[in-house]
Coordinates of C-alpha atoms in Angstrom, one line a residue:
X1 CA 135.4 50.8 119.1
X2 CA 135.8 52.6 115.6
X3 CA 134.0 51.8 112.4
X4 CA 135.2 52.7 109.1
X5 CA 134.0 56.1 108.0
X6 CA 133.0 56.7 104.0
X7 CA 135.0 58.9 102.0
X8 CA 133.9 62.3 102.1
X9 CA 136.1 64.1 99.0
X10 CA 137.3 62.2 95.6
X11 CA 141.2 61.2 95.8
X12 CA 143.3 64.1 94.1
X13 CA 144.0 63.1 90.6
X14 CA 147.2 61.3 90.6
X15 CA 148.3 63.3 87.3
X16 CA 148.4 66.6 89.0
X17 CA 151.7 68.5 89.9
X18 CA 153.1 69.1 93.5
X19 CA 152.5 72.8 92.9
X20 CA 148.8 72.3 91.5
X21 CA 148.2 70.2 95.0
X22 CA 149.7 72.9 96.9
X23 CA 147.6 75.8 94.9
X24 CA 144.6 74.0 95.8
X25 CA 145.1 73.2 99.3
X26 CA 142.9 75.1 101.4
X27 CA 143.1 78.0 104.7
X28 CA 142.7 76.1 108.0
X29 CA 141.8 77.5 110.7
X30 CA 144.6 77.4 113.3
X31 CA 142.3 77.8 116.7
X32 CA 143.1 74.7 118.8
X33 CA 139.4 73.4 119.5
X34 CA 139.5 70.1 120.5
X35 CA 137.2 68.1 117.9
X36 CA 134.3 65.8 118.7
X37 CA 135.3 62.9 116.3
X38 CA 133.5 60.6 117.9
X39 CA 135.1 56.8 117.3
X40 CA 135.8 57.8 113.5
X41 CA 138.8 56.4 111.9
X42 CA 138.9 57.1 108.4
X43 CA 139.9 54.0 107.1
X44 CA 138.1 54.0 103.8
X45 CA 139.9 56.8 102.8
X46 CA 143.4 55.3 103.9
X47 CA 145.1 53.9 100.5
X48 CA 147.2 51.2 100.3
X49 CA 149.8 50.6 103.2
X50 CA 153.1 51.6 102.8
X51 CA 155.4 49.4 100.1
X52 CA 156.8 46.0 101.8
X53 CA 158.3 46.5 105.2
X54 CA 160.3 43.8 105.8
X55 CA 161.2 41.8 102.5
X56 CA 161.8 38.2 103.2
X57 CA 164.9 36.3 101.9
X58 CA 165.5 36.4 97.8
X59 CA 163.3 33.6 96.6
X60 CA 166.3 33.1 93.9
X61 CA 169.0 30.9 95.6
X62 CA 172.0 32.9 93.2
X63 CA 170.7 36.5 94.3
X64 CA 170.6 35.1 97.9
X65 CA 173.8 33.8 97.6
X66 CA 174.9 37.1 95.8
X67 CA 173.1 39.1 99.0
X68 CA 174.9 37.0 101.7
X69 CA 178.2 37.3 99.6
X70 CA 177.5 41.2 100.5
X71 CA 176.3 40.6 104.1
X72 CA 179.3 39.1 104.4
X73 CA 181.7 41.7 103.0
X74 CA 180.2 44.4 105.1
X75 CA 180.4 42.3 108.4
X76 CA 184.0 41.7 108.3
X77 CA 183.7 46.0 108.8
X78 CA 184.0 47.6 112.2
X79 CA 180.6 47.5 113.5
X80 CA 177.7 49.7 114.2
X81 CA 178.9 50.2 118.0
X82 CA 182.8 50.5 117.0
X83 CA 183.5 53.7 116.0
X84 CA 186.3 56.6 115.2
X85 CA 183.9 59.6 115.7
X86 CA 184.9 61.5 112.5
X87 CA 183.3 62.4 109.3
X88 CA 186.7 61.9 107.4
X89 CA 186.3 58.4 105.6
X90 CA 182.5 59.3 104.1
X91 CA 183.5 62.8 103.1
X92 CA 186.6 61.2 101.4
X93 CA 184.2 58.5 100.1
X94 CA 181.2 60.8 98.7
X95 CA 184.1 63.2 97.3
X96 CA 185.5 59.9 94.7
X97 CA 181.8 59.5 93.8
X98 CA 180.6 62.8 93.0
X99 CA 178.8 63.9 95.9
X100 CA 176.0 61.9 95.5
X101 CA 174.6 63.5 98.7
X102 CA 173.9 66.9 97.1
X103 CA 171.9 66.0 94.1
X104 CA 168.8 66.3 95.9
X105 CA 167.3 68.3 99.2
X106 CA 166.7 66.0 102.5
X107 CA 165.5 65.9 105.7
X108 CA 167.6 64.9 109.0
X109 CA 166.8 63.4 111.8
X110 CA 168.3 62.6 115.1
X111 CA 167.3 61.9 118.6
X112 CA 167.1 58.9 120.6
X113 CA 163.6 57.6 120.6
X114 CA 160.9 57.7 117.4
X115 CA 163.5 58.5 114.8
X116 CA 162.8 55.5 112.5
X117 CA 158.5 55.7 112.8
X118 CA 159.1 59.6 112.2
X119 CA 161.0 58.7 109.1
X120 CA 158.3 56.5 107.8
X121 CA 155.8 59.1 108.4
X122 CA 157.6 61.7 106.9
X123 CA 158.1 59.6 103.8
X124 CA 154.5 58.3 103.8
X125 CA 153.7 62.2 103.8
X126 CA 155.9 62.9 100.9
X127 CA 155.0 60.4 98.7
X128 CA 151.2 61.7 99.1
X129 CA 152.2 65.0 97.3
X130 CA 153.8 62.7 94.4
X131 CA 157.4 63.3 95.5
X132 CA 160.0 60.2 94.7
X133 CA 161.8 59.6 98.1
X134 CA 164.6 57.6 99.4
X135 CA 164.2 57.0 103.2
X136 CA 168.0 55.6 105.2
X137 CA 166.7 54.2 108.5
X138 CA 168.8 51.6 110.8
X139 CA 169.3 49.5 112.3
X140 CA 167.2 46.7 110.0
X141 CA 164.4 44.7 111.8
X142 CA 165.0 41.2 109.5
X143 CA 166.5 42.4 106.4
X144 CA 169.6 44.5 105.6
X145 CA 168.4 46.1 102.6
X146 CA 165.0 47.6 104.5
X147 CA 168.0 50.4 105.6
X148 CA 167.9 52.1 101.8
X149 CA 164.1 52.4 100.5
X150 CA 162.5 54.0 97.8
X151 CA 158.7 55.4 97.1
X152 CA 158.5 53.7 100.7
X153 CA 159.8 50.0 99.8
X154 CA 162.9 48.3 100.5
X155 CA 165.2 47.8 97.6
X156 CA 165.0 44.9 95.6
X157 CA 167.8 42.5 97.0
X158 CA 169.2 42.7 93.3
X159 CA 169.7 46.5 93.3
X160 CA 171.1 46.7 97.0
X161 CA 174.0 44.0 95.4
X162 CA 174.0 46.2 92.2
X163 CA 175.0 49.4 94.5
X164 CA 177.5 47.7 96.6
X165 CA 179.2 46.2 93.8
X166 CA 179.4 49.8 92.1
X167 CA 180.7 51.7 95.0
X168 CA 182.8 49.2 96.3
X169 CA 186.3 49.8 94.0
X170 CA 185.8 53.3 94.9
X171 CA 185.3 52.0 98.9
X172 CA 188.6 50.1 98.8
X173 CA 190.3 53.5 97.1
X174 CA 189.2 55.2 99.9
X175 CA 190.5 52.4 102.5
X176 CA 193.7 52.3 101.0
X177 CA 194.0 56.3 101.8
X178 CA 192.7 56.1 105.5
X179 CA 194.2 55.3 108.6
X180 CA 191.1 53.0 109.4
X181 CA 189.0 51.6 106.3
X182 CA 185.1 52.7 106.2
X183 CA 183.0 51.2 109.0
X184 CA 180.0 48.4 107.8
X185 CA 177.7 51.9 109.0
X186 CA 179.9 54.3 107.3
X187 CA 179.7 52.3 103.7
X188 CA 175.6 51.1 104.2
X189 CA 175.5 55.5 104.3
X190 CA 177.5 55.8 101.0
X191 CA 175.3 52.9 99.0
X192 CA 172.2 55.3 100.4
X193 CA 173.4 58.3 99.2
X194 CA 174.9 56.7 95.5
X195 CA 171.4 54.5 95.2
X196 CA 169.6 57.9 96.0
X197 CA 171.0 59.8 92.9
X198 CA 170.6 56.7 91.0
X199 CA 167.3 56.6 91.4
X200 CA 167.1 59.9 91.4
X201 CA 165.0 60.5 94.5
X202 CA 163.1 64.1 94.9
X203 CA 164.4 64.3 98.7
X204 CA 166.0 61.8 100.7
X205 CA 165.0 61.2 104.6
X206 CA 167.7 60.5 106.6
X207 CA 168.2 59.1 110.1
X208 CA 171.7 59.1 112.0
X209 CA 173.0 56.1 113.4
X210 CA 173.8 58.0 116.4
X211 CA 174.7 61.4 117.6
X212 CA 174.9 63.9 115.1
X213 CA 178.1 66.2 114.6
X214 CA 180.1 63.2 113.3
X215 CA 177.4 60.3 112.3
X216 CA 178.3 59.2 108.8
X217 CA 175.0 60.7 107.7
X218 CA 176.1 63.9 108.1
X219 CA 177.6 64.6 104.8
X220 CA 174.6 65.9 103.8
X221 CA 173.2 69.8 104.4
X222 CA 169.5 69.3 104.9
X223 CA 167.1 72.2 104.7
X224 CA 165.1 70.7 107.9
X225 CA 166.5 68.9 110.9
X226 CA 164.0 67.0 113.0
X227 CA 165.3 66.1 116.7
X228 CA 162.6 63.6 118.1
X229 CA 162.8 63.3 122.3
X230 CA 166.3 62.9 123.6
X231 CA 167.3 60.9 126.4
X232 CA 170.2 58.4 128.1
X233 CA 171.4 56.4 125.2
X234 CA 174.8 55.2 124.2
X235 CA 176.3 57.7 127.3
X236 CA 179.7 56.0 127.0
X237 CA 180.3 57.9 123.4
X238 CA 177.3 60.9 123.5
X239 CA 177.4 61.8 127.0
X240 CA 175.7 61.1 130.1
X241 CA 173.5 63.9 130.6
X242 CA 170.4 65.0 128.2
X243 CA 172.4 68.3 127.6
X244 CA 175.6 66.5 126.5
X245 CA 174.0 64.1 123.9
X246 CA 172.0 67.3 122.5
X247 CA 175.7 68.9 122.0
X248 CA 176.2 65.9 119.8
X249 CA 172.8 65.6 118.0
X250 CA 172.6 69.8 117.4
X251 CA 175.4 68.8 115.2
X252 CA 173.0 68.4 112.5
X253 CA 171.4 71.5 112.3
X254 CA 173.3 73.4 109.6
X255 CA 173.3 77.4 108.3
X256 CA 169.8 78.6 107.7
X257 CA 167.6 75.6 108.2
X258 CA 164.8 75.0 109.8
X259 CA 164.2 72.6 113.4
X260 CA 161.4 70.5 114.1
X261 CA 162.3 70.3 117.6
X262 CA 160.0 67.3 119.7
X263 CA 159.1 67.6 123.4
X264 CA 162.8 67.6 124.6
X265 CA 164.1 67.8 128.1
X266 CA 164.9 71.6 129.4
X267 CA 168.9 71.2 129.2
X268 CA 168.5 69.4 126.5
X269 CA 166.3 72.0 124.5
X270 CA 168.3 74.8 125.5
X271 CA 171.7 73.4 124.0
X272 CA 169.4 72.9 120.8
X273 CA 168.2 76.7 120.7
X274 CA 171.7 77.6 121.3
X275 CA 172.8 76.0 118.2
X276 CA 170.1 77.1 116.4
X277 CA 170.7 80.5 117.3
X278 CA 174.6 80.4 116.6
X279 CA 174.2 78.9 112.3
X280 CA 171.0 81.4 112.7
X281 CA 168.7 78.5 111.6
X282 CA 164.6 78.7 112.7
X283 CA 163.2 76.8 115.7
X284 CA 159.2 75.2 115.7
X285 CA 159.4 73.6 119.2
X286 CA 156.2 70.7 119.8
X287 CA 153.7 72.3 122.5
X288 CA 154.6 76.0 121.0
X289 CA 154.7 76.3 117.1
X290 CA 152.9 72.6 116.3
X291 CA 151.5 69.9 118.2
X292 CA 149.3 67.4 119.2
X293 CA 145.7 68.7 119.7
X294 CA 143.8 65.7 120.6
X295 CA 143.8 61.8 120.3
X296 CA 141.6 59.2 121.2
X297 CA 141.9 55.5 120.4
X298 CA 140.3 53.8 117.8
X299 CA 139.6 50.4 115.9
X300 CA 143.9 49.7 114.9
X301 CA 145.2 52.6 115.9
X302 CA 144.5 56.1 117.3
X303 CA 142.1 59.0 116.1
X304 CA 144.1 62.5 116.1
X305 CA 143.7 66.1 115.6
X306 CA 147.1 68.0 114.6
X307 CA 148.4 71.5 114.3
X308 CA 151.1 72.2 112.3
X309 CA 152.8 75.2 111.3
X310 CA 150.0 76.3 108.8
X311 CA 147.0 75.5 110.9
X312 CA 144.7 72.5 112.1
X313 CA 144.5 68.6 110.7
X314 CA 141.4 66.8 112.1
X315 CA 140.0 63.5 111.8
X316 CA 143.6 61.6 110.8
X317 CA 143.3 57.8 111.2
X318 CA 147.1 57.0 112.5
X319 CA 147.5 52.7 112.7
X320 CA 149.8 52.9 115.0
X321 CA 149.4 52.6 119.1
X322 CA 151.0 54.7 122.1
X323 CA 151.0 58.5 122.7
X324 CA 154.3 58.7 121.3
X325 CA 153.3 57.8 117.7
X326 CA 150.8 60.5 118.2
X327 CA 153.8 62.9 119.2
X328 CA 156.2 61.5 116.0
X329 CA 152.9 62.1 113.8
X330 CA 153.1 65.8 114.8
X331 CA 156.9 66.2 114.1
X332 CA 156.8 64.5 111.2
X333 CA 153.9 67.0 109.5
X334 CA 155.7 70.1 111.0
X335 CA 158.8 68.3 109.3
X336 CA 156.9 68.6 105.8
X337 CA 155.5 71.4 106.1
X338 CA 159.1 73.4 106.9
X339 CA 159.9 71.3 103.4
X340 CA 157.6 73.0 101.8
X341 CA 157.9 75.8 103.0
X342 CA 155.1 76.5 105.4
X343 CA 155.0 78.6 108.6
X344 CA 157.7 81.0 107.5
X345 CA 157.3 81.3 103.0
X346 CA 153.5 80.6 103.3
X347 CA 150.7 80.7 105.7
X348 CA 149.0 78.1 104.1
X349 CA 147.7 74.5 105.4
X350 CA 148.7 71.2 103.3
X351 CA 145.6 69.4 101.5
X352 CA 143.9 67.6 104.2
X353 CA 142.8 64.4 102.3
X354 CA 146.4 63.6 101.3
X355 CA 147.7 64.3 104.7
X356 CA 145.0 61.8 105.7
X357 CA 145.7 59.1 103.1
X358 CA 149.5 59.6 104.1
X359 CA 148.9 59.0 107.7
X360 CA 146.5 56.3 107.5
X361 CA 149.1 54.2 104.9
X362 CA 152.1 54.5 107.8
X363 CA 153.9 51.2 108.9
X364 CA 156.3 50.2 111.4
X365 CA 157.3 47.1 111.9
X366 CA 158.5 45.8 115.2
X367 CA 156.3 49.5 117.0
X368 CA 153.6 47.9 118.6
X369 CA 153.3 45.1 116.4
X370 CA 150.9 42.7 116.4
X371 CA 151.8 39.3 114.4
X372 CA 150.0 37.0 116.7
X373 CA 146.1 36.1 118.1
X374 CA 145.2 33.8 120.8
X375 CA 146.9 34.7 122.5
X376 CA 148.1 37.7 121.1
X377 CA 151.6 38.3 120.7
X378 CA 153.2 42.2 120.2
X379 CA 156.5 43.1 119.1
X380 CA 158.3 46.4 119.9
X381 CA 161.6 47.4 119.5
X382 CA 162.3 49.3 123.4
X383 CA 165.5 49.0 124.4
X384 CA 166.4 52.6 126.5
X385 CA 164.3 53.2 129.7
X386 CA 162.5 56.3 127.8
X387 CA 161.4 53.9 124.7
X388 CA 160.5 51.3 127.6
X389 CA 157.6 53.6 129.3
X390 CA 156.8 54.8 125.8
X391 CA 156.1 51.1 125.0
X392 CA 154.6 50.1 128.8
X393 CA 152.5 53.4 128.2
X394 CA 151.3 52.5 124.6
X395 CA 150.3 48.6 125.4
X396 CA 148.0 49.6 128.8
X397 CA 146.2 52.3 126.3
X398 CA 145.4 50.0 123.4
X399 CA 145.1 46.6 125.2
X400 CA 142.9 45.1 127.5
X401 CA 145.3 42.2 128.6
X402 CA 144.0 40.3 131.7
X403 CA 147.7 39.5 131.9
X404 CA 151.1 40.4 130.1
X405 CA 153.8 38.0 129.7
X406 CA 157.2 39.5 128.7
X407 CA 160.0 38.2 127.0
X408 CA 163.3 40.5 127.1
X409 CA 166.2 40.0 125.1
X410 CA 168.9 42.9 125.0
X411 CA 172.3 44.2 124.5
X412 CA 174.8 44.5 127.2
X413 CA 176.1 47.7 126.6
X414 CA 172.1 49.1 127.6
X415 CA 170.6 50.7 130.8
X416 CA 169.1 47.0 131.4
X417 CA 167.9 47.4 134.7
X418 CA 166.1 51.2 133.8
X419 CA 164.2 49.4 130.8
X420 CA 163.1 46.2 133.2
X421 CA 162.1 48.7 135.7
X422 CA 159.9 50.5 132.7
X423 CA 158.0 47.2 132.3
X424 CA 157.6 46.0 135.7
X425 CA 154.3 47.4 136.3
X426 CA 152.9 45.9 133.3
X427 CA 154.7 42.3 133.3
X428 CA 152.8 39.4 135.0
X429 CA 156.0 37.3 134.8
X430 CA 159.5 37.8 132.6
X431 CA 160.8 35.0 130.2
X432 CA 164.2 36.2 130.0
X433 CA 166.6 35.5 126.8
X434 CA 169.4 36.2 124.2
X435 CA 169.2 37.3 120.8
X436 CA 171.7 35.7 118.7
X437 CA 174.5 38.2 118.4
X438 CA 177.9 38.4 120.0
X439 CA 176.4 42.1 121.3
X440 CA 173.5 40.1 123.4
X441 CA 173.5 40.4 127.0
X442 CA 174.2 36.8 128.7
X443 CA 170.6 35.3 129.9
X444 CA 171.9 34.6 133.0
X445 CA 173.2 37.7 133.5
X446 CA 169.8 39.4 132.3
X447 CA 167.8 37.4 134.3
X448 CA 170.1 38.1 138.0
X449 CA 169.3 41.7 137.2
X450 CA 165.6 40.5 136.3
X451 CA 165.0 38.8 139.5
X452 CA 166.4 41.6 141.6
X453 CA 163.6 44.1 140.0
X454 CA 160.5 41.4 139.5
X455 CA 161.1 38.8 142.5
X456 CA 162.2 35.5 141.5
X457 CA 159.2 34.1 141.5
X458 CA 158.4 35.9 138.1
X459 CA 161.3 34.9 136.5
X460 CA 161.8 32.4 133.9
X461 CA 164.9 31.5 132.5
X462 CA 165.1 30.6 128.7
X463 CA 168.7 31.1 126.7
X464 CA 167.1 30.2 123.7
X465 CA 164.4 33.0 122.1
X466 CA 162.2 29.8 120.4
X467 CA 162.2 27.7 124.1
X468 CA 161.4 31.9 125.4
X469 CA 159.0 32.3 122.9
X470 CA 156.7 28.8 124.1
X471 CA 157.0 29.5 127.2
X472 CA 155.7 32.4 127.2
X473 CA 152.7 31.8 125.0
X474 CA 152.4 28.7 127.2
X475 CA 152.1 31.0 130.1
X476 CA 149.7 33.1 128.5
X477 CA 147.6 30.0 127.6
X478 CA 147.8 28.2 130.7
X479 CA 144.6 28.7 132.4
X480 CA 141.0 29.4 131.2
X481 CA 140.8 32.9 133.8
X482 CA 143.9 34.5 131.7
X483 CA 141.7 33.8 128.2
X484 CA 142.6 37.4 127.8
X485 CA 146.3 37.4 128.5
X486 CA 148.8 38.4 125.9
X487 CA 152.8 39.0 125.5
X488 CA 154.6 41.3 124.4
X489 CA 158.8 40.4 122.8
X490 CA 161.3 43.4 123.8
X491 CA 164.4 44.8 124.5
X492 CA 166.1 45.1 121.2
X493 CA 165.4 45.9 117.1
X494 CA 167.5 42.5 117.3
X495 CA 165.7 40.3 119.1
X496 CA 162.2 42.0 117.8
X497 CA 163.5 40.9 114.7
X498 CA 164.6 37.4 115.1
X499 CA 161.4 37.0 116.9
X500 CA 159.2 38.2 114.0
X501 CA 161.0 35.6 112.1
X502 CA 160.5 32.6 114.3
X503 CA 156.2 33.8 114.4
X504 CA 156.5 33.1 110.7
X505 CA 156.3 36.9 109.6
X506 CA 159.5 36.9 107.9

């Protein structure tokens, strides 16, 4: 296992300029030797962790009240999975408030899989060259207002009521124009954009809330759009092949900008390039122009060497687990790098020591989480087939579980049976459950479909996530041989996050 490696270079001073960090960032050597690093990880020279990830309830019972007054409002919306697919009520909306959306550059990203991790990275990376950001992620794992942040925080419950209650005569003008007032989704977006130019932000990192062409995000004409892995998600409105969701995501990919393109599937890939080719916008494809030059696991996370569009990054301490982290890591530096304007304005590498500080600060809650020991208990958000092996994948890498007790909670509008399959090879036994929404597949239901892929035998009912929660850490517990079992909560942000609050880390 890793052990802490000492600083090797004094922190840049924090006074300096972006362009003075830039000046002095050194050549790197783009050959793709795979490094020796040993069990290294860097962590003395990691920084702080990201600002709070998922802020807990306002301690003040009237701005609690005032942020459930809000909650409130914006449920009684169409919600996240009802949708007219147009970009008609935002444009109308950002048009009565100025176009908030254009008062600084962003970055765009869409996919199925790694868009929210990629974000935080992104913005980690950012923040390390003293740039103010605004990141717009969703869906929440806890807390609504963990969908706007800034300088990599959540903002304050006060501010997120302060930006609703500004925008909102404007909302109801807009409403009263429309055949079909502004979706909860459609008016979280506009609070982003209007708390963005507030602040102000230096760039903005946005994720869609799905597909692409008409996603209420995409109001906005980034520079760089970043497509992490595509696959089968949400057929019934992107399509049902890789190829036809691309068709949808490529929407994002405007005149002249640049695309960090992840490992995609073929069709997929090539209905990306097309578009690219047709607004004449420049392609880095993962495996080609940047990558993933070596990883090896280490004490909390992983050890990896990167090359990005202006050379080599060794020795970065990443606490996150699974290959796919390593994979978003690599989009999300060739995603700064195009910022900036490397690989095509400069052949130049970022400083190393900030890229490292950046990376080793990265958070993401409800990714191959831990918030539990003895037995240990892992949270992760999977809740497609492709995010499922991702997940399987990741926990058999980093963990040495004896045995793995799952509990899986998840929509019924999912490929249920595809993600149960993903986990069957790792699951002991299956607690099955329901999250709390009206979206949340039946228990009974889950756990027919359950049986049919694990065997009766390893399936345990429990409706209720706190009753699935025991019993599965009973299960885990139950004799003195499985000392090293562990479980591992799934199959939706949802119940992930309702989970995280029950273990107390809310």
């Amino acid at each position: 296992m890793s052990e802490p490696r000492p600083d090797r270079h004094d922190a840049s001073d924090p006074d300096d300029t972006f362009e003075e960090i830039v000046d002095e960032a050194t050549q790197r050597d783009p050959d793709l030797a795979v490094i020796e690093a040993g069990s290294r990880t860097l962590r003395a020279h990691s920084g702080q962790p990201q600002g709070e990830a998922v802020p807990a309830r306002p301690a003040d019972p009237e701005t609690d009240k005032a942020l459930r007054a809000v909650e409130q409002e914006l449920a009684g919306r169409w919600g996240e999975t009802k949708l007219e697919p147009s970009v008609t009520r935002i444009a109308a909306l950002m048009d009565v408030l100025g176009e908030p959306q254009r008062a600084y550059p962003s970055i765009h990203i869409t996919g199925t899989n790694g868009k929210t991790s990629t974000a935080r990275m992104i913005e980690a990376l950012l923040n390390a060259f003293e740039l103010r950001t605004g990141r717009y992620t969703s869906p929440h794992v806890q807390s609504i207002t963990e969908r706007i942040s800034l300088d990599g925080s959540p903002i304050a419950a006060e501010r997120f009521i302060e930006t609703y209650e500004d925008i909102k005569p404007y909302v109801e003008m807009v409403d009263a124009q429309q055949p079909y007032r502004l979706s909860f989704f459609e008016v979280l977006t506009g609070m982003g954009y209007a708390a963005f130019a507030d602040a102000p932000v230096d760039v903005a990192v946005v994720e869609v809330g799905m597909g692409g062409t008409w996603d209420a995000t995409n109001v906005i004409d980034s520079t760089v759009a970043v497509v992490t892995p595509i696959s089968l998600d949400h057929t019934d409105r992107l399509g049902t092949t890789p190829a036809e969701i691309a068709g949808e995501k490529s929407g994002i990919i405007k005149e002249g900008a640049t695309v960090i393109l992840a490992q995609q599937p073929v069709d997929a890939a090539q209905v990306m390039l097309k578009k690219a080719v047709e607004v004449d916008a420049t392609v880095a494809r993962e495996g080609m122009e940047f990558g993933v030059t070596s990883r090896e696991i280490a004490v909390g996370g992983q050890l990896v060497t990167l090359r990005g569009l202006g050379g080599e990054y060794e020795e970065i301490f990443l606490p996150l687990y699974g290959a796919h982290q390593a994979h978003n890591a690599a989009v999300a530096l060739a995603a700064v790098e195009a910022f900036f304007g490397i690989g095509a304005e400069q052949a130049r590498s970022l400083d190393i020591d900030a890229i490292r500080k950046a990376f080793a600060s990265v958070l993401s809650p409800g990714r191959l989480e831990v918030v539990r020991s003895s037995p240990t208990v892992v949270l992760d958000a999977a809740h497609n087939p492709a995010g499922a092996k991702a997940t399987a994948d990741g926990i058999s890498e980093a963990f040495s579980f004896s045995r793995l007790i799952g509990v899986v909670g998840t929509s019924d509008d999912k490929d249920v049976r595809g993600l149960l399959e993903a986990f069957e090879p790792i699951f002991a036994e299956i607690v099955v459950t329901q999250n709390s929404t009206p979206r949340a597949m039946d228990a009974d239901t889950l756990a027919a479909i359950a049986v049919e892929v694990f065997g009766d035998e390893r399936v345990q009912v429990e409706p209720r996530l706190d009753d699935a929660l025991e019993a599965a850490i009973t299960l885990a517990e139950e004799e003195d041989e499985y000392a090293g079992a562990g479980v591992l909560v799934t199959g939706s942000v949802i119940t992930v996050g309702e989970a995280r609050l029950l273990l107390g880390r809310g």
